[in-house]
Amino acid sequence: MIRLDKYLSNMNIASRSKVKEILKGGRVRVNSKVETKGDVKVDPEVDVIEFDGVRIFYEQYRYFMLYKPQGCVSATKDRLSDTVLDILKDENTDGLFPVGRLDKDTEGLLIITNDGKTAHELLSPAKHVDKKYLVHLDKLIDDAAIAQIEAGIDIGDDKPCLPCEIEKIEDDKVFITIREGRFHQVKRMFAAVGLNVTYLKRVSMGAVTLDENLQPGKYRRLTDEEIERLKNK
Ligand code: URA
């Protein structure tokens, strides 16, 4: 059971404050009866809830694109730092979690969902989902170092990294696309050729790209098309 106002805002009908107005205006019916109180509990899987005469169907899974800012941790709880879920404080965060992790000082695309199956498939090492990062380096990178990383560099784990692609933007700035998600992977790949990563931003995951209109610390829902693409990689 969930509060009607919370349910309506979760279903993206309007923000919590607007939902109040909508309820007061008599625009919501629960099992055919107008309901004006937000604190009434409903069971979205059983109760028929209508807004302006149109039935709202229960949305089991929710997907958000978040521009993770630096300084915030990719966890659901942390004693000391802000987490990515704190950014979604206006949403019902029950069951939501970030799909994978970015380091505290890394920024960029993080998908937040309550869909465990899709998250698992995106993260599964066997699925080799592409992750693209913008990397700033402390020194110039030469073609030999690029070739070495692209071929699948040894970063001291059991196995070398899988081959990857690097696209040079400037002498000390590149895009890198990797298909794994090892601990501090990008930083360690460049460290293996003597370079320090000074700035790291994830720009895409699978077929979903960080929205250019999104500022750090902001988020939006994924569109139906993005959800479809995410599931089909
Ligand atoms: N690789 C890293 O080193 N850090 C990240 O946050 C993501 C990929």
Short mmCIF file of C-alpha atoms and ligand atoms in Angstrom, two decimals:
data_model
loop_
_atom_site.label_atom_id
_atom_site.label_comp_id
_atom_site.label_asym_id
_atom_site.label_seq_id
_atom_site.Cartn_x
_atom_site.Cartn_y
_atom_site.Cartn_z
CA MET A 1 0.00 0.00 0.00
CA ILE A 2 1.22 3.48 -0.80
CA ARG A 3 -0.07 7.00 -0.19
CA LEU A 4 -2.12 8.27 -3.10
CA ASP A 5 -0.11 11.51 -3.43
CA LYS A 6 3.16 9.58 -3.47
CA TYR A 7 1.81 7.16 -6.02
CA LEU A 8 0.67 9.97 -8.33
CA SER A 9 4.03 11.70 -8.18
CA ASN A 10 5.86 8.41 -8.69
CA MET A 11 3.76 7.80 -11.76
CA ASN A 12 4.98 11.14 -13.05
CA ILE A 13 1.54 12.77 -13.01
CA ALA A 14 2.98 15.89 -11.38
CA SER A 15 5.39 16.99 -8.66
CA ARG A 16 4.31 16.42 -5.04
CA SER A 17 3.10 20.01 -4.62
CA LYS A 18 1.12 20.00 -7.89
CA VAL A 19 -0.40 16.64 -6.95
CA LYS A 20 -2.05 18.34 -3.97
CA GLU A 21 -3.77 20.83 -6.27
CA ILE A 22 -4.82 18.09 -8.66
CA LEU A 23 -6.40 16.12 -5.81
CA LYS A 24 -8.16 19.20 -4.44
CA GLY A 25 -9.54 19.85 -7.91
CA GLY A 26 -11.34 16.51 -7.83
CA ARG A 27 -9.47 15.19 -10.84
CA VAL A 28 -8.50 11.86 -9.31
CA ARG A 29 -10.76 8.87 -8.80
CA VAL A 30 -10.02 5.71 -6.87
CA ASN A 31 -12.30 2.81 -7.80
CA SER A 32 -14.67 5.28 -9.49
CA LYS A 33 -14.96 7.64 -6.50
CA VAL A 34 -13.39 11.09 -6.43
CA GLU A 35 -10.59 11.17 -3.88
CA THR A 36 -9.20 14.49 -2.67
CA LYS A 37 -6.98 13.31 0.19
CA GLY A 38 -3.33 12.59 -0.53
CA ASP A 39 -2.75 10.49 2.56
CA VAL A 40 -5.27 7.80 1.57
CA LYS A 41 -3.49 4.47 1.05
CA VAL A 42 -3.96 2.66 -2.24
CA ASP A 43 -2.79 -0.63 -3.68
CA PRO A 44 -1.75 0.30 -7.22
CA GLU A 45 -1.88 -3.29 -8.38
CA VAL A 46 -5.49 -3.73 -7.29
CA ASP A 47 -7.14 -0.29 -7.08
CA VAL A 48 -8.28 1.45 -10.26
CA ILE A 49 -6.82 4.94 -10.16
CA GLU A 50 -7.85 7.52 -12.73
CA PHE A 51 -6.59 11.00 -13.49
CA ASP A 52 -8.93 13.20 -15.58
CA GLY A 53 -10.83 10.04 -16.47
CA VAL A 54 -7.78 8.16 -17.76
CA ARG A 55 -6.59 5.11 -15.91
CA ILE A 56 -3.03 5.22 -14.58
CA PHE A 57 -1.37 1.88 -14.95
CA TYR A 58 1.06 0.71 -12.34
CA GLU A 59 4.66 1.12 -13.38
CA GLN A 60 6.69 -1.61 -11.81
CA TYR A 61 10.11 -0.44 -12.91
CA ARG A 62 11.50 3.06 -12.93
CA TYR A 63 14.61 4.29 -14.71
CA PHE A 64 16.47 7.56 -14.22
CA MET A 65 19.46 9.12 -15.90
CA LEU A 66 21.55 10.97 -13.36
CA TYR A 67 24.50 13.28 -13.96
CA LYS A 68 26.55 12.24 -10.96
CA PRO A 69 28.59 15.18 -9.73
CA GLN A 70 32.05 14.82 -8.22
CA GLY A 71 32.09 14.36 -4.45
CA CYS A 72 29.04 12.16 -4.23
CA VAL A 73 29.22 8.40 -3.77
CA SER A 74 27.56 5.74 -5.91
CA ALA A 75 25.85 4.00 -3.02
CA THR A 76 22.39 3.99 -1.52
CA LYS A 77 23.68 4.96 1.94
CA ASP A 78 26.83 6.56 3.29
CA ARG A 79 27.58 7.86 6.75
CA LEU A 80 29.70 10.79 5.66
CA SER A 81 29.06 11.75 2.05
CA ASP A 82 26.08 12.54 -0.10
CA THR A 83 24.94 9.58 -2.16
CA VAL A 84 23.46 9.53 -5.61
CA LEU A 85 20.10 8.66 -4.04
CA ASP A 86 20.15 11.91 -2.05
CA ILE A 87 19.90 13.66 -5.41
CA LEU A 88 16.59 11.87 -6.04
CA LYS A 89 15.13 12.99 -2.73
CA ASP A 90 11.90 14.22 -4.37
CA GLU A 91 11.21 10.73 -5.71
CA ASN A 92 10.15 7.63 -3.90
CA THR A 93 13.57 6.01 -3.64
CA ASP A 94 12.30 2.66 -2.31
CA GLY A 95 14.09 -0.10 -4.17
CA LEU A 96 16.14 2.28 -6.33
CA PHE A 97 19.87 1.70 -6.73
CA PRO A 98 22.63 2.85 -9.06
CA VAL A 99 23.62 0.53 -11.90
CA GLY A 100 27.30 0.12 -11.10
CA ARG A 101 29.60 2.59 -9.48
CA LEU A 102 31.59 5.62 -10.39
CA ASP A 103 34.44 6.75 -8.14
CA LYS A 104 33.69 9.65 -5.82
CA ASP A 105 35.78 12.00 -7.97
CA THR A 106 34.31 10.73 -11.27
CA GLU A 107 31.31 12.46 -12.78
CA GLY A 108 28.81 11.63 -15.48
CA LEU A 109 26.17 9.15 -16.46
CA LEU A 110 24.72 6.89 -13.83
CA ILE A 111 21.53 4.95 -14.40
CA ILE A 112 19.32 4.55 -11.36
CA THR A 113 16.59 1.93 -11.35
CA ASN A 114 14.73 -0.68 -9.34
CA ASP A 115 14.98 -3.18 -12.22
CA GLY A 116 17.45 -5.72 -10.90
CA LYS A 117 17.41 -7.94 -13.96
CA THR A 118 18.31 -5.19 -16.43
CA ALA A 119 20.94 -3.82 -14.03
CA HIS A 120 22.49 -7.25 -13.72
CA GLU A 121 22.64 -7.67 -17.47
CA LEU A 122 24.25 -4.26 -17.92
CA LEU A 123 26.89 -5.06 -15.33
CA SER A 124 27.52 -8.70 -16.13
CA PRO A 125 31.14 -9.07 -17.32
CA ALA A 126 29.97 -11.63 -19.87
CA LYS A 127 27.70 -9.09 -21.61
CA HIS A 128 30.50 -6.66 -22.46
CA VAL A 129 28.34 -3.54 -22.40
CA ASP A 130 30.23 -0.50 -23.75
CA LYS A 131 31.03 2.29 -21.33
CA LYS A 132 32.47 5.47 -22.79
CA TYR A 133 34.46 7.97 -20.73
CA LEU A 134 35.99 11.37 -21.34
CA VAL A 135 39.48 11.38 -19.83
CA HIS A 136 41.82 14.28 -19.09
CA LEU A 137 45.44 13.31 -18.49
CA ASP A 138 48.28 14.99 -16.66
CA LYS A 139 50.64 14.61 -19.62
CA LEU A 140 50.50 14.14 -23.36
CA ILE A 141 49.62 10.68 -24.58
CA ASP A 142 51.55 9.23 -27.53
CA ASP A 143 50.43 6.74 -30.15
CA ALA A 144 52.46 3.92 -28.62
CA ALA A 145 50.67 4.30 -25.27
CA ILE A 146 47.31 4.43 -27.03
CA ALA A 147 48.12 1.25 -28.97
CA GLN A 148 49.27 -0.49 -25.80
CA ILE A 149 46.04 0.31 -23.95
CA GLU A 150 43.85 -0.50 -26.93
CA ALA A 151 45.42 -3.93 -27.35
CA GLY A 152 44.36 -4.96 -23.82
CA ILE A 153 46.69 -3.72 -21.13
CA ASP A 154 47.84 -5.61 -18.04
CA ILE A 155 46.83 -3.67 -14.92
CA GLY A 156 47.98 -6.30 -12.44
CA ASP A 157 44.76 -8.37 -12.27
CA ASP A 158 44.52 -12.09 -13.08
CA LYS A 159 43.91 -11.25 -16.72
CA PRO A 160 44.83 -8.25 -18.86
CA CYS A 161 42.01 -5.87 -19.76
CA LEU A 162 39.98 -6.61 -22.86
CA PRO A 163 40.89 -4.62 -25.96
CA CYS A 164 39.22 -1.19 -26.03
CA GLU A 165 38.99 1.90 -28.21
CA ILE A 166 40.62 5.26 -27.64
CA GLU A 167 39.72 8.37 -29.60
CA LYS A 168 42.15 11.25 -29.19
CA ILE A 169 40.56 14.68 -28.79
CA GLU A 170 43.64 16.68 -27.79
CA ASP A 171 47.16 15.61 -26.81
CA ASP A 172 46.08 15.16 -23.20
CA LYS A 173 42.36 14.41 -23.66
CA VAL A 174 40.77 11.24 -24.99
CA PHE A 175 37.56 9.25 -25.11
CA ILE A 176 37.94 5.64 -24.07
CA THR A 177 35.34 2.91 -24.55
CA ILE A 178 35.71 -0.14 -22.34
CA ARG A 179 33.57 -3.26 -22.01
CA GLU A 180 34.35 -4.21 -18.44
CA GLY A 181 33.87 -2.52 -15.11
CA ARG A 182 36.85 -3.35 -12.97
CA PHE A 183 37.72 -1.37 -9.85
CA HIS A 184 39.21 2.03 -10.86
CA GLN A 185 39.68 0.51 -14.29
CA VAL A 186 40.18 3.58 -16.45
CA LYS A 187 42.56 5.23 -14.01
CA ARG A 188 44.58 2.01 -13.73
CA MET A 189 44.74 1.55 -17.51
CA PHE A 190 46.33 4.96 -17.96
CA ALA A 191 48.50 4.54 -14.86
CA ALA A 192 49.93 1.41 -16.53
CA VAL A 193 51.45 3.67 -19.21
CA GLY A 194 52.64 6.27 -16.68
CA LEU A 195 49.75 8.75 -16.97
CA ASN A 196 47.48 10.15 -14.29
CA VAL A 197 43.81 10.76 -14.92
CA THR A 198 43.02 14.28 -13.72
CA TYR A 199 39.33 14.30 -14.74
CA LEU A 200 36.98 11.45 -15.60
CA LYS A 201 33.44 11.63 -16.90
CA ARG A 202 31.24 8.79 -18.12
CA VAL A 203 29.37 9.86 -21.21
CA SER A 204 27.53 6.69 -22.16
CA MET A 205 26.54 3.23 -21.05
CA GLY A 206 25.29 0.76 -23.62
CA ALA A 207 23.12 2.70 -26.06
CA VAL A 208 22.26 5.44 -23.55
CA THR A 209 24.17 8.73 -23.68
CA LEU A 210 24.27 11.40 -21.00
CA ASP A 211 21.82 14.15 -21.93
CA GLU A 212 23.77 17.29 -22.85
CA ASN A 213 21.09 19.43 -21.23
CA LEU A 214 21.55 17.80 -17.86
CA GLN A 215 23.73 19.69 -15.37
CA PRO A 216 25.85 17.90 -12.73
CA GLY A 217 23.64 16.85 -9.82
CA LYS A 218 20.49 16.76 -11.97
CA TYR A 219 18.49 13.84 -13.28
CA ARG A 220 15.56 12.95 -15.48
CA ARG A 221 13.54 9.88 -16.29
CA LEU A 222 14.76 7.75 -19.16
CA THR A 223 12.44 7.97 -22.16
CA ASP A 224 10.61 4.82 -23.29
CA GLU A 225 12.96 4.67 -26.24
CA GLU A 226 16.04 4.87 -24.01
CA ILE A 227 14.67 2.12 -21.77
CA GLU A 228 14.13 -0.05 -24.82
CA ARG A 229 17.67 0.64 -26.06
CA LEU A 230 19.13 -0.02 -22.64
CA LYS A 231 17.47 -3.41 -22.48
CA ASN A 232 18.61 -4.34 -25.97
CA LYS A 233 22.04 -2.80 -25.35
N1 URA B 1 37.16 3.85 -14.14
C1 URA B 1 37.67 4.49 -13.08
O1 URA B 1 38.86 4.47 -12.86
N2 URA B 1 36.83 5.18 -12.29
C2 URA B 1 35.51 5.25 -12.51
O2 URA B 1 34.79 5.91 -11.75
C3 URA B 1 34.98 4.58 -13.62
C4 URA B 1 35.83 3.88 -14.42
#
